[in-house]
Short mmCIF file of the C-alpha atoms (twelve columns), coordinates in Angstrom:
data_MODEL
# 
_entry.id   MODEL 
# 
loop_
_atom_site.group_PDB 
_atom_site.id 
_atom_site.type_symbol 
_atom_site.label_atom_id 
_atom_site.label_alt_id 
_atom_site.label_comp_id 
_atom_site.label_asym_id 
_atom_site.label_seq_id 
_atom_site.Cartn_x 
_atom_site.Cartn_y 
_atom_site.Cartn_z 
_atom_site.pdbx_PDB_model_num 
ATOM 1   C CA . MET A 1   50.319 201.137 110.767 1 
ATOM 2   C CA . ALA A 2   49.982 204.513 109.061 1 
ATOM 3   C CA . THR A 3   46.533 203.553 107.739 1 
ATOM 4   C CA . LEU A 4   45.426 202.380 111.188 1 
ATOM 5   C CA . ARG A 5   46.653 205.632 112.731 1 
ATOM 6   C CA . ARG A 6   44.681 207.693 110.207 1 
ATOM 7   C CA . LEU A 7   41.562 205.643 110.932 1 
ATOM 8   C CA . ARG A 8   41.948 206.354 114.641 1 
ATOM 9   C CA . GLU A 9   42.276 210.052 113.899 1 
ATOM 10  C CA . ALA A 10  39.113 210.148 111.772 1 
ATOM 11  C CA . PRO A 11  36.368 212.210 113.447 1 
ATOM 12  C CA . ARG A 12  33.700 210.145 115.133 1 
ATOM 13  C CA . HIS A 13  30.082 211.251 115.340 1 
ATOM 14  C CA . LEU A 14  27.343 210.312 117.770 1 
ATOM 15  C CA . LEU A 15  23.627 210.448 116.995 1 
ATOM 16  C CA . VAL A 16  21.032 209.577 119.616 1 
ATOM 17  C CA . CYS A 17  17.372 209.143 118.613 1 
ATOM 18  C CA . GLU A 18  14.423 208.711 120.937 1 
ATOM 19  C CA . LYS A 19  10.651 209.048 120.742 1 
ATOM 20  C CA . SER A 20  8.040  210.231 123.211 1 
ATOM 21  C CA . ASN A 21  4.862  212.277 123.446 1 
ATOM 22  C CA . PHE A 22  4.542  215.903 124.544 1 
ATOM 23  C CA . GLY A 23  1.730  214.881 126.876 1 
ATOM 24  C CA . ASN A 24  3.891  212.338 128.689 1 
ATOM 25  C CA . HIS A 25  4.762  213.660 132.162 1 
ATOM 26  C CA . LYS A 26  8.194  212.016 131.831 1 
ATOM 27  C CA . SER A 27  8.944  213.793 128.556 1 
ATOM 28  C CA . ARG A 28  12.251 215.633 128.803 1 
ATOM 29  C CA . HIS A 29  11.904 217.887 125.757 1 
ATOM 30  C CA . ARG A 30  11.876 221.126 127.769 1 
ATOM 31  C CA . HIS A 31  14.910 220.134 129.801 1 
ATOM 32  C CA . LEU A 32  16.920 219.254 126.686 1 
ATOM 33  C CA . VAL A 33  16.117 222.632 125.100 1 
ATOM 34  C CA . GLN A 34  16.738 224.650 128.266 1 
ATOM 35  C CA . THR A 35  20.140 223.074 128.908 1 
ATOM 36  C CA . HIS A 36  21.526 223.535 125.376 1 
ATOM 37  C CA . TYR A 37  22.733 227.070 125.981 1 
ATOM 38  C CA . TYR A 38  24.758 228.243 122.978 1 
ATOM 39  C CA . ASN A 39  22.546 228.152 119.903 1 
ATOM 40  C CA . TYR A 40  23.717 229.525 116.579 1 
ATOM 41  C CA . ARG A 41  21.016 228.510 114.139 1 
ATOM 42  C CA . VAL A 42  17.375 227.470 114.444 1 
ATOM 43  C CA . SER A 43  15.427 226.101 111.473 1 
ATOM 44  C CA . PHE A 44  11.918 224.750 111.136 1 
ATOM 45  C CA . LEU A 45  10.249 223.081 108.183 1 
ATOM 46  C CA . ILE A 46  6.474  222.855 107.787 1 
ATOM 47  C CA . PRO A 47  5.188  220.706 104.896 1 
ATOM 48  C CA . GLU A 48  1.919  221.695 103.217 1 
ATOM 49  C CA . CYS A 49  2.307  225.291 104.389 1 
ATOM 50  C CA . GLY A 50  2.609  228.378 102.192 1 
ATOM 51  C CA . ILE A 51  2.508  231.168 104.771 1 
ATOM 52  C CA . LEU A 52  3.275  231.552 108.490 1 
ATOM 53  C CA . SER A 53  0.669  232.501 111.054 1 
ATOM 54  C CA . GLU A 54  1.108  235.963 112.542 1 
ATOM 55  C CA . GLU A 55  1.857  234.516 115.984 1 
ATOM 56  C CA . LEU A 56  4.597  232.249 114.683 1 
ATOM 57  C CA . LYS A 57  6.029  235.029 112.524 1 
ATOM 58  C CA . ASN A 58  6.160  237.335 115.570 1 
ATOM 59  C CA . LEU A 59  8.084  234.690 117.527 1 
ATOM 60  C CA . VAL A 60  10.567 234.403 114.679 1 
ATOM 61  C CA . MET A 61  11.053 238.148 114.353 1 
ATOM 62  C CA . ASN A 62  11.558 238.563 118.103 1 
ATOM 63  C CA . ALA A 63  14.288 235.959 118.554 1 
ATOM 64  C CA . GLY A 64  16.851 238.618 119.623 1 
ATOM 65  C CA . PRO A 65  18.599 240.755 120.532 1 
ATOM 66  C CA . TYR A 66  22.160 239.703 121.268 1 
ATOM 67  C CA . TYR A 67  25.321 241.764 121.689 1 
ATOM 68  C CA . PHE A 68  28.911 241.792 120.508 1 
ATOM 69  C CA . VAL A 69  31.490 243.267 122.906 1 
ATOM 70  C CA . ASN A 70  34.976 243.862 121.570 1 
ATOM 71  C CA . ASN A 71  38.063 243.180 123.685 1 
ATOM 72  C CA . LEU A 72  36.205 242.719 126.986 1 
ATOM 73  C CA . PRO A 73  38.451 241.966 130.015 1 
ATOM 74  C CA . LEU A 74  37.503 238.663 131.588 1 
ATOM 75  C CA . HIS A 75  37.495 240.160 135.085 1 
ATOM 76  C CA . GLU A 76  34.335 242.108 134.155 1 
ATOM 77  C CA . LEU A 77  32.389 238.850 134.314 1 
ATOM 78  C CA . ILE A 78  33.212 238.180 137.962 1 
ATOM 79  C CA . THR A 79  32.437 241.614 139.417 1 
ATOM 80  C CA . PRO A 80  29.652 241.767 142.017 1 
ATOM 81  C CA . GLU A 81  27.863 244.367 139.852 1 
ATOM 82  C CA . PHE A 82  27.779 242.115 136.787 1 
ATOM 83  C CA . ILE A 83  26.649 239.064 138.744 1 
ATOM 84  C CA . SER A 84  23.916 240.904 140.652 1 
ATOM 85  C CA . THR A 85  22.634 242.580 137.464 1 
ATOM 86  C CA . PHE A 86  22.611 239.700 135.013 1 
ATOM 87  C CA . ILE A 87  23.229 236.361 136.735 1 
ATOM 88  C CA . LYS A 88  20.634 234.366 138.660 1 
ATOM 89  C CA . LYS A 89  22.702 231.200 138.613 1 
ATOM 90  C CA . GLY A 90  25.496 229.914 136.441 1 
ATOM 91  C CA . LYS A 91  29.167 229.169 135.959 1 
ATOM 92  C CA . LEU A 92  32.012 230.749 134.056 1 
ATOM 93  C CA . ILE A 93  33.697 227.913 132.158 1 
ATOM 94  C CA . LEU A 94  37.095 228.459 130.541 1 
ATOM 95  C CA . SER A 95  38.696 226.102 128.041 1 
ATOM 96  C CA . LEU A 96  42.418 226.949 128.125 1 
ATOM 97  C CA . ASP A 97  45.537 225.670 126.439 1 
ATOM 98  C CA . LYS A 98  48.290 224.378 128.713 1 
ATOM 99  C CA . ASP A 99  50.422 227.548 128.708 1 
ATOM 100 C CA . THR A 100 47.527 229.913 129.418 1 
ATOM 101 C CA . TYR A 101 46.194 227.646 132.145 1 
ATOM 102 C CA . GLU A 102 49.529 227.579 133.934 1 
ATOM 103 C CA . GLU A 103 49.912 231.349 133.613 1 
ATOM 104 C CA . THR A 104 46.528 232.019 135.241 1 
ATOM 105 C CA . GLY A 105 47.479 230.096 138.378 1 
ATOM 106 C CA . LEU A 106 43.883 228.924 138.748 1 
ATOM 107 C CA . GLN A 107 42.690 225.491 139.772 1 
ATOM 108 C CA . GLY A 108 41.128 223.368 137.049 1 
ATOM 109 C CA . HIS A 109 41.296 219.909 135.564 1 
ATOM 110 C CA . PRO A 110 42.616 218.375 132.339 1 
ATOM 111 C CA . SER A 111 40.237 218.064 129.421 1 
ATOM 112 C CA . GLN A 112 38.641 214.634 129.338 1 
ATOM 113 C CA . PHE A 113 39.723 214.367 125.704 1 
ATOM 114 C CA . SER A 114 43.377 215.273 126.168 1 
ATOM 115 C CA . GLY A 115 44.934 211.898 125.493 1 
ATOM 116 C CA . ARG A 116 48.383 211.070 126.884 1 
ATOM 117 C CA . LYS A 117 49.762 214.573 126.372 1 
ATOM 118 C CA . ILE A 118 47.592 217.059 128.229 1 
ATOM 119 C CA . MET A 119 47.315 220.246 126.197 1 
ATOM 120 C CA . LYS A 120 43.951 221.586 127.340 1 
ATOM 121 C CA . PHE A 121 42.474 222.405 130.750 1 
ATOM 122 C CA . ILE A 122 38.995 223.303 131.975 1 
ATOM 123 C CA . VAL A 123 38.417 225.922 134.682 1 
ATOM 124 C CA . SER A 124 34.907 226.188 136.140 1 
ATOM 125 C CA . ILE A 125 33.938 229.081 138.418 1 
ATOM 126 C CA . ASP A 126 30.580 229.131 140.219 1 
ATOM 127 C CA . LEU A 127 29.580 232.794 139.942 1 
ATOM 128 C CA . MET A 128 26.871 232.731 142.603 1 
ATOM 129 C CA . GLU A 129 29.163 231.051 145.132 1 
ATOM 130 C CA . LEU A 130 31.828 233.610 144.277 1 
ATOM 131 C CA . SER A 131 29.473 236.569 144.748 1 
ATOM 132 C CA . LEU A 132 28.464 235.338 148.197 1 
ATOM 133 C CA . ASN A 133 32.085 235.148 149.334 1 
ATOM 134 C CA . LEU A 134 33.678 238.384 148.129 1 
ATOM 135 C CA . ASP A 135 36.065 238.460 151.099 1 
ATOM 136 C CA . SER A 136 37.312 234.929 150.529 1 
ATOM 137 C CA . LYS A 137 40.813 234.018 149.424 1 
ATOM 138 C CA . LYS A 138 39.275 232.245 146.436 1 
ATOM 139 C CA . TYR A 139 37.699 235.444 145.117 1 
ATOM 140 C CA . GLU A 140 40.892 237.385 145.760 1 
ATOM 141 C CA . ARG A 141 42.944 234.817 143.852 1 
ATOM 142 C CA . ILE A 142 40.606 234.717 140.839 1 
ATOM 143 C CA . SER A 143 40.340 238.511 140.735 1 
ATOM 144 C CA . TRP A 144 44.127 238.871 140.998 1 
ATOM 145 C CA . SER A 145 44.590 236.307 138.222 1 
ATOM 146 C CA . PHE A 146 42.198 238.038 135.816 1 
ATOM 147 C CA . LYS A 147 43.344 241.580 136.594 1 
ATOM 148 C CA . GLU A 148 47.086 241.238 137.135 1 
ATOM 149 C CA . LYS A 149 48.657 237.816 136.647 1 
ATOM 150 C CA . LYS A 150 47.025 236.947 133.323 1 
ATOM 151 C CA . PRO A 151 44.690 239.783 132.243 1 
ATOM 152 C CA . LEU A 152 42.787 237.963 129.514 1 
ATOM 153 C CA . LYS A 153 40.609 239.838 127.032 1 
ATOM 154 C CA . PHE A 154 38.211 238.347 124.488 1 
ATOM 155 C CA . ASP A 155 35.554 239.310 121.974 1 
ATOM 156 C CA . PHE A 156 32.254 238.165 123.463 1 
ATOM 157 C CA . LEU A 157 28.799 237.407 122.188 1 
ATOM 158 C CA . LEU A 158 26.340 238.078 124.997 1 
ATOM 159 C CA . ALA A 159 22.620 237.428 125.319 1 
ATOM 160 C CA . TRP A 160 20.367 237.982 128.290 1 
ATOM 161 C CA . HIS A 161 16.929 236.632 129.118 1 
ATOM 162 C CA . LYS A 162 15.027 239.191 131.154 1 
ATOM 163 C CA . THR A 163 12.869 237.601 133.836 1 
ATOM 164 C CA . GLY A 164 11.198 240.783 135.063 1 
ATOM 165 C CA . SER A 165 11.114 244.526 134.530 1 
ATOM 166 C CA . GLU A 166 14.850 245.061 134.887 1 
ATOM 167 C CA . GLU A 167 15.940 248.508 133.790 1 
ATOM 168 C CA . SER A 168 19.618 247.732 133.277 1 
ATOM 169 C CA . THR A 169 20.581 246.658 129.772 1 
ATOM 170 C CA . MET A 170 23.677 245.219 128.170 1 
ATOM 171 C CA . MET A 171 24.148 248.365 126.080 1 
ATOM 172 C CA . SER A 172 24.263 250.707 129.068 1 
ATOM 173 C CA . TYR A 173 26.208 248.360 131.343 1 
ATOM 174 C CA . PHE A 174 29.050 247.870 128.844 1 
ATOM 175 C CA . SER A 175 28.896 251.382 127.402 1 
ATOM 176 C CA . LYS A 176 32.587 252.013 128.157 1 
ATOM 177 C CA . TYR A 177 33.501 249.173 125.785 1 
ATOM 178 C CA . GLN A 178 32.844 248.727 122.095 1 
ATOM 179 C CA . ILE A 179 29.424 247.061 122.180 1 
ATOM 180 C CA . GLN A 180 27.014 246.495 119.319 1 
ATOM 181 C CA . GLU A 181 23.442 245.257 119.417 1 
ATOM 182 C CA . HIS A 182 22.453 242.689 116.794 1 
ATOM 183 C CA . GLN A 183 19.241 241.035 115.726 1 
ATOM 184 C CA . PRO A 184 19.310 237.470 114.383 1 
ATOM 185 C CA . LYS A 185 19.100 237.126 110.616 1 
ATOM 186 C CA . VAL A 186 15.880 235.522 109.404 1 
ATOM 187 C CA . ALA A 187 15.530 233.704 106.077 1 
ATOM 188 C CA . LEU A 188 12.018 232.700 104.970 1 
ATOM 189 C CA . SER A 189 11.309 230.633 101.883 1 
ATOM 190 C CA . THR A 190 8.599  228.498 100.315 1 
ATOM 191 C CA . LEU A 191 9.804  225.226 98.797  1 
ATOM 192 C CA . ARG A 192 7.600  223.947 95.983  1 
ATOM 193 C CA . ASP A 193 6.993  220.335 94.944  1 
ATOM 194 C CA . LEU A 194 9.236  219.053 97.724  1 
ATOM 195 C CA . GLN A 195 9.727  215.305 97.919  1 
ATOM 196 C CA . CYS A 196 9.427  214.345 101.614 1 
ATOM 197 C CA . PRO A 197 10.059 211.046 103.417 1 
ATOM 198 C CA . VAL A 198 7.027  209.153 104.678 1 
ATOM 199 C CA . LEU A 199 7.264  208.748 108.463 1 
ATOM 200 C CA . GLN A 200 5.371  206.836 111.137 1 
ATOM 201 C CA . SER A 201 5.671  208.279 114.635 1 
ATOM 202 C CA . SER A 202 5.834  204.857 116.284 1 
ATOM 203 C CA . GLU A 203 8.666  203.576 114.059 1 
ATOM 204 C CA . LEU A 204 12.096 205.148 114.635 1 
ATOM 205 C CA . GLU A 205 13.642 202.352 112.541 1 
ATOM 206 C CA . GLY A 206 10.979 202.624 109.863 1 
ATOM 207 C CA . THR A 207 9.248  199.780 108.064 1 
ATOM 208 C CA . PRO A 208 10.383 198.568 104.621 1 
ATOM 209 C CA . GLU A 209 8.211  200.058 101.853 1 
ATOM 210 C CA . VAL A 210 5.995  201.707 104.499 1 
ATOM 211 C CA . SER A 211 8.036  204.399 106.285 1 
ATOM 212 C CA . CYS A 212 11.572 205.831 106.488 1 
ATOM 213 C CA . ARG A 213 14.047 205.563 109.340 1 
ATOM 214 C CA . ALA A 214 14.845 208.492 111.661 1 
ATOM 215 C CA . LEU A 215 18.453 208.479 110.423 1 
ATOM 216 C CA . GLU A 216 17.275 208.827 106.825 1 
ATOM 217 C CA . LEU A 217 15.147 211.812 107.785 1 
ATOM 218 C CA . PHE A 218 18.129 213.377 109.586 1 
ATOM 219 C CA . ASP A 219 20.278 213.150 106.442 1 
ATOM 220 C CA . TRP A 220 17.447 214.430 104.258 1 
ATOM 221 C CA . LEU A 221 16.861 217.465 106.492 1 
ATOM 222 C CA . GLY A 222 20.543 218.356 106.265 1 
ATOM 223 C CA . ALA A 223 20.255 218.312 102.487 1 
ATOM 224 C CA . VAL A 224 17.105 220.461 102.494 1 
ATOM 225 C CA . PHE A 225 18.609 223.025 104.886 1 
ATOM 226 C CA . SER A 226 21.748 223.162 102.719 1 
ATOM 227 C CA . ASN A 227 19.684 223.685 99.546  1 
ATOM 228 C CA . VAL A 228 21.060 220.510 97.960  1 
ATOM 229 C CA . ASP A 229 19.534 219.358 94.684  1 
ATOM 230 C CA . LEU A 230 17.654 216.143 95.524  1 
ATOM 231 C CA . ASN A 231 16.755 214.853 92.061  1 
ATOM 232 C CA . ASN A 232 19.845 212.580 91.659  1 
ATOM 233 C CA . GLU A 233 20.307 213.398 87.983  1 
ATOM 234 C CA . PRO A 234 23.170 211.484 86.299  1 
ATOM 235 C CA . ASN A 235 24.890 214.692 85.131  1 
ATOM 236 C CA . ASN A 236 24.953 216.191 88.634  1 
ATOM 237 C CA . PHE A 237 28.585 215.996 89.702  1 
ATOM 238 C CA . ILE A 238 28.044 217.842 93.002  1 
ATOM 239 C CA . SER A 239 25.521 215.554 94.694  1 
ATOM 240 C CA . THR A 240 23.862 212.240 93.867  1 
ATOM 241 C CA . TYR A 241 21.753 212.344 97.022  1 
ATOM 242 C CA . CYS A 242 18.012 211.871 96.701  1 
ATOM 243 C CA . CYS A 243 15.050 211.654 99.056  1 
ATOM 244 C CA . PRO A 244 14.752 208.289 100.839 1 
ATOM 245 C CA . GLU A 245 11.850 206.001 100.005 1 
ATOM 246 C CA . PRO A 246 8.976  205.756 100.546 1 
ATOM 247 C CA . SER A 247 8.308  209.425 99.896  1 
ATOM 248 C CA . THR A 248 5.567  211.810 98.909  1 
ATOM 249 C CA . VAL A 249 5.564  215.143 97.097  1 
ATOM 250 C CA . VAL A 250 4.092  218.160 98.885  1 
ATOM 251 C CA . ALA A 251 2.993  221.156 96.831  1 
ATOM 252 C CA . LYS A 252 4.471  223.656 99.304  1 
ATOM 253 C CA . ALA A 253 6.705  223.556 102.364 1 
ATOM 254 C CA . TYR A 254 7.697  226.529 104.476 1 
ATOM 255 C CA . LEU A 255 11.303 226.794 105.612 1 
ATOM 256 C CA . CYS A 256 12.482 229.332 108.176 1 
ATOM 257 C CA . THR A 257 16.065 229.751 109.373 1 
ATOM 258 C CA . ILE A 258 17.147 232.070 112.210 1 
ATOM 259 C CA . THR A 259 20.880 232.741 112.583 1 
ATOM 260 C CA . GLY A 260 22.568 234.594 115.452 1 
ATOM 261 C CA . PHE A 261 22.839 233.919 119.175 1 
ATOM 262 C CA . ILE A 262 19.474 232.462 120.159 1 
ATOM 263 C CA . LEU A 263 18.586 231.792 123.784 1 
ATOM 264 C CA . PRO A 264 16.977 228.513 124.895 1 
ATOM 265 C CA . GLU A 265 13.981 230.467 126.226 1 
ATOM 266 C CA . LYS A 266 13.209 231.705 122.705 1 
ATOM 267 C CA . ILE A 267 13.511 228.179 121.312 1 
ATOM 268 C CA . CYS A 268 11.162 226.866 124.012 1 
ATOM 269 C CA . LEU A 269 8.519  229.328 122.799 1 
ATOM 270 C CA . LEU A 270 8.977  228.196 119.200 1 
ATOM 271 C CA . LEU A 271 8.776  224.539 120.184 1 
ATOM 272 C CA . GLU A 272 5.648  225.144 122.265 1 
ATOM 273 C CA . HIS A 273 3.970  226.911 119.357 1 
ATOM 274 C CA . LEU A 274 4.879  224.122 116.935 1 
ATOM 275 C CA . CYS A 275 3.526  221.591 119.446 1 
ATOM 276 C CA . HIS A 276 0.139  223.311 119.092 1 
ATOM 277 C CA . TYR A 277 0.390  223.568 115.311 1 
ATOM 278 C CA . PHE A 278 -1.896 220.559 114.932 1 
ATOM 279 C CA . ASP A 279 -4.557 221.786 117.377 1 
ATOM 280 C CA . GLU A 280 -6.522 222.605 114.233 1 
ATOM 281 C CA . PRO A 281 -6.566 220.052 111.377 1 
ATOM 282 C CA . LYS A 282 -3.611 220.404 109.005 1 
ATOM 283 C CA . LEU A 283 -2.551 218.609 105.841 1 
ATOM 284 C CA . ALA A 284 0.999  218.180 107.145 1 
ATOM 285 C CA . PRO A 285 1.667  214.873 108.968 1 
ATOM 286 C CA . TRP A 286 4.675  216.343 110.808 1 
ATOM 287 C CA . VAL A 287 6.880  219.422 111.233 1 
ATOM 288 C CA . THR A 288 10.522 219.724 112.298 1 
ATOM 289 C CA . LEU A 289 12.522 222.081 114.527 1 
ATOM 290 C CA . SER A 290 16.324 221.892 114.257 1 
ATOM 291 C CA . VAL A 291 18.877 223.685 116.432 1 
ATOM 292 C CA . GLN A 292 22.645 223.968 115.885 1 
ATOM 293 C CA . GLY A 293 25.149 225.022 118.536 1 
ATOM 294 C CA . PHE A 294 28.277 227.130 118.094 1 
ATOM 295 C CA . ALA A 295 31.183 224.970 116.940 1 
ATOM 296 C CA . ASP A 296 33.601 226.521 119.460 1 
ATOM 297 C CA . SER A 297 31.279 226.455 122.469 1 
ATOM 298 C CA . PRO A 298 33.054 225.140 125.612 1 
ATOM 299 C CA . VAL A 299 30.040 222.918 126.407 1 
ATOM 300 C CA . SER A 300 27.292 221.149 124.491 1 
ATOM 301 C CA . TRP A 301 24.497 220.282 126.944 1 
ATOM 302 C CA . GLU A 302 24.686 221.563 130.524 1 
ATOM 303 C CA . LYS A 303 28.329 221.221 131.635 1 
ATOM 304 C CA . ASN A 304 29.230 218.453 129.162 1 
ATOM 305 C CA . GLU A 305 32.621 219.303 127.683 1 
ATOM 306 C CA . HIS A 306 32.586 220.048 123.965 1 
ATOM 307 C CA . GLY A 307 35.467 219.909 121.494 1 
ATOM 308 C CA . PHE A 308 35.690 221.496 118.081 1 
ATOM 309 C CA . ARG A 309 39.096 220.819 116.542 1 
ATOM 310 C CA . LYS A 310 37.844 217.599 114.955 1 
ATOM 311 C CA . GLY A 311 34.359 218.752 114.039 1 
ATOM 312 C CA . GLY A 312 32.517 220.964 116.481 1 
ATOM 313 C CA . GLU A 313 28.951 219.939 115.771 1 
ATOM 314 C CA . HIS A 314 26.387 219.687 118.541 1 
ATOM 315 C CA . LEU A 315 22.772 219.911 117.484 1 
ATOM 316 C CA . TYR A 316 19.313 218.524 118.007 1 
ATOM 317 C CA . ASN A 317 16.187 218.049 115.949 1 
ATOM 318 C CA . PHE A 318 12.535 217.577 116.889 1 
ATOM 319 C CA . VAL A 319 10.112 215.843 114.547 1 
ATOM 320 C CA . ILE A 320 6.643  216.784 115.780 1 
ATOM 321 C CA . PHE A 321 3.770  214.575 114.626 1 
ATOM 322 C CA . ASN A 322 0.092  215.437 114.364 1 
ATOM 323 C CA . ASN A 323 -0.769 213.054 117.245 1 
ATOM 324 C CA . GLN A 324 1.634  214.905 119.633 1 
ATOM 325 C CA . ASP A 325 4.252  212.178 119.388 1 
ATOM 326 C CA . TYR A 326 7.747  213.420 118.702 1 
ATOM 327 C CA . TRP A 327 11.189 212.191 117.754 1 
ATOM 328 C CA . LEU A 328 14.205 213.816 119.339 1 
ATOM 329 C CA . GLN A 329 17.542 213.475 117.561 1 
ATOM 330 C CA . MET A 330 20.737 214.716 119.251 1 
ATOM 331 C CA . ALA A 331 24.132 214.719 117.570 1 
ATOM 332 C CA . VAL A 332 27.676 215.596 118.605 1 
ATOM 333 C CA . GLY A 333 31.070 215.227 116.964 1 
ATOM 334 C CA . ALA A 334 34.515 214.222 118.152 1 
ATOM 335 C CA . ASN A 335 35.708 215.076 121.683 1 
ATOM 336 C CA . ASP A 336 32.175 215.098 123.089 1 
ATOM 337 C CA . HIS A 337 30.223 213.087 125.594 1 
ATOM 338 C CA . CYS A 338 27.311 211.065 124.315 1 
ATOM 339 C CA . PRO A 339 24.250 213.381 124.228 1 
ATOM 340 C CA . PRO A 340 22.282 213.276 127.475 1 
# 
């Protein structure tokens, strides 16, 4: 029984793979990027490439800024001034333990991954609806909860996508708090003599001795991004992993990793540029764009509840082929819905 219990407690992982074409009017690539809000790391790998184009390099270097605000009272995020300045639409979603939830006095619902003993609750507040009803009892109750009954304070990472010529900025708006502006960290490197899997855009499951499976590529990318030695030497006691077969060796591959708080709008620009990478003939048969979400984000995609105590991963990867076909791989860990 003890062994069975441990097996049940082992983290589960979900990986969804699909293929489409960027020219297909039913393609949902933009929607998937735009609704994955909390992005921590973005990486792209371009085989047979030794240097980035100026346009792509500019996109990489302009992935920020984002802001860190220390000890910010939660009630600041429901003020009419904050909503009118920064919010066009959206919800404030709180993931609270049982004691904190009860102390707030707010209406929410149990986490869908609570089990028999409910220890976690989700509170969702529609900010636009709230701002249109400032005289309502609902607004009064939420404001009273955040200011008096349970005055919560947190350290926040904030990012804002400007849609026009707004003059207000995060730095000036939160000037009475400890706020710092940050730029994402960028790591650029050229990988030499890299052994890469052979892929066929039409074959997610691969073909024996002809092409590799999408799952094999996913594992291989993780190893490349983690700088794992892929030669499978017998005296390597850290990793025996090697590139799946069939494979080919490319003389150069360009790897770029951006780490920070990266907005979906910035990732959409990167994806669009990589989609046009093959407008001119290239030696590379494919390129990849991988995005990882924050482990402790309250959601993964859209309003899908996300858990992190048994993993925390939620990520996606595009494999972009030279014929405009693409593979989309989406992965989540324990306490998550299946990717959309």
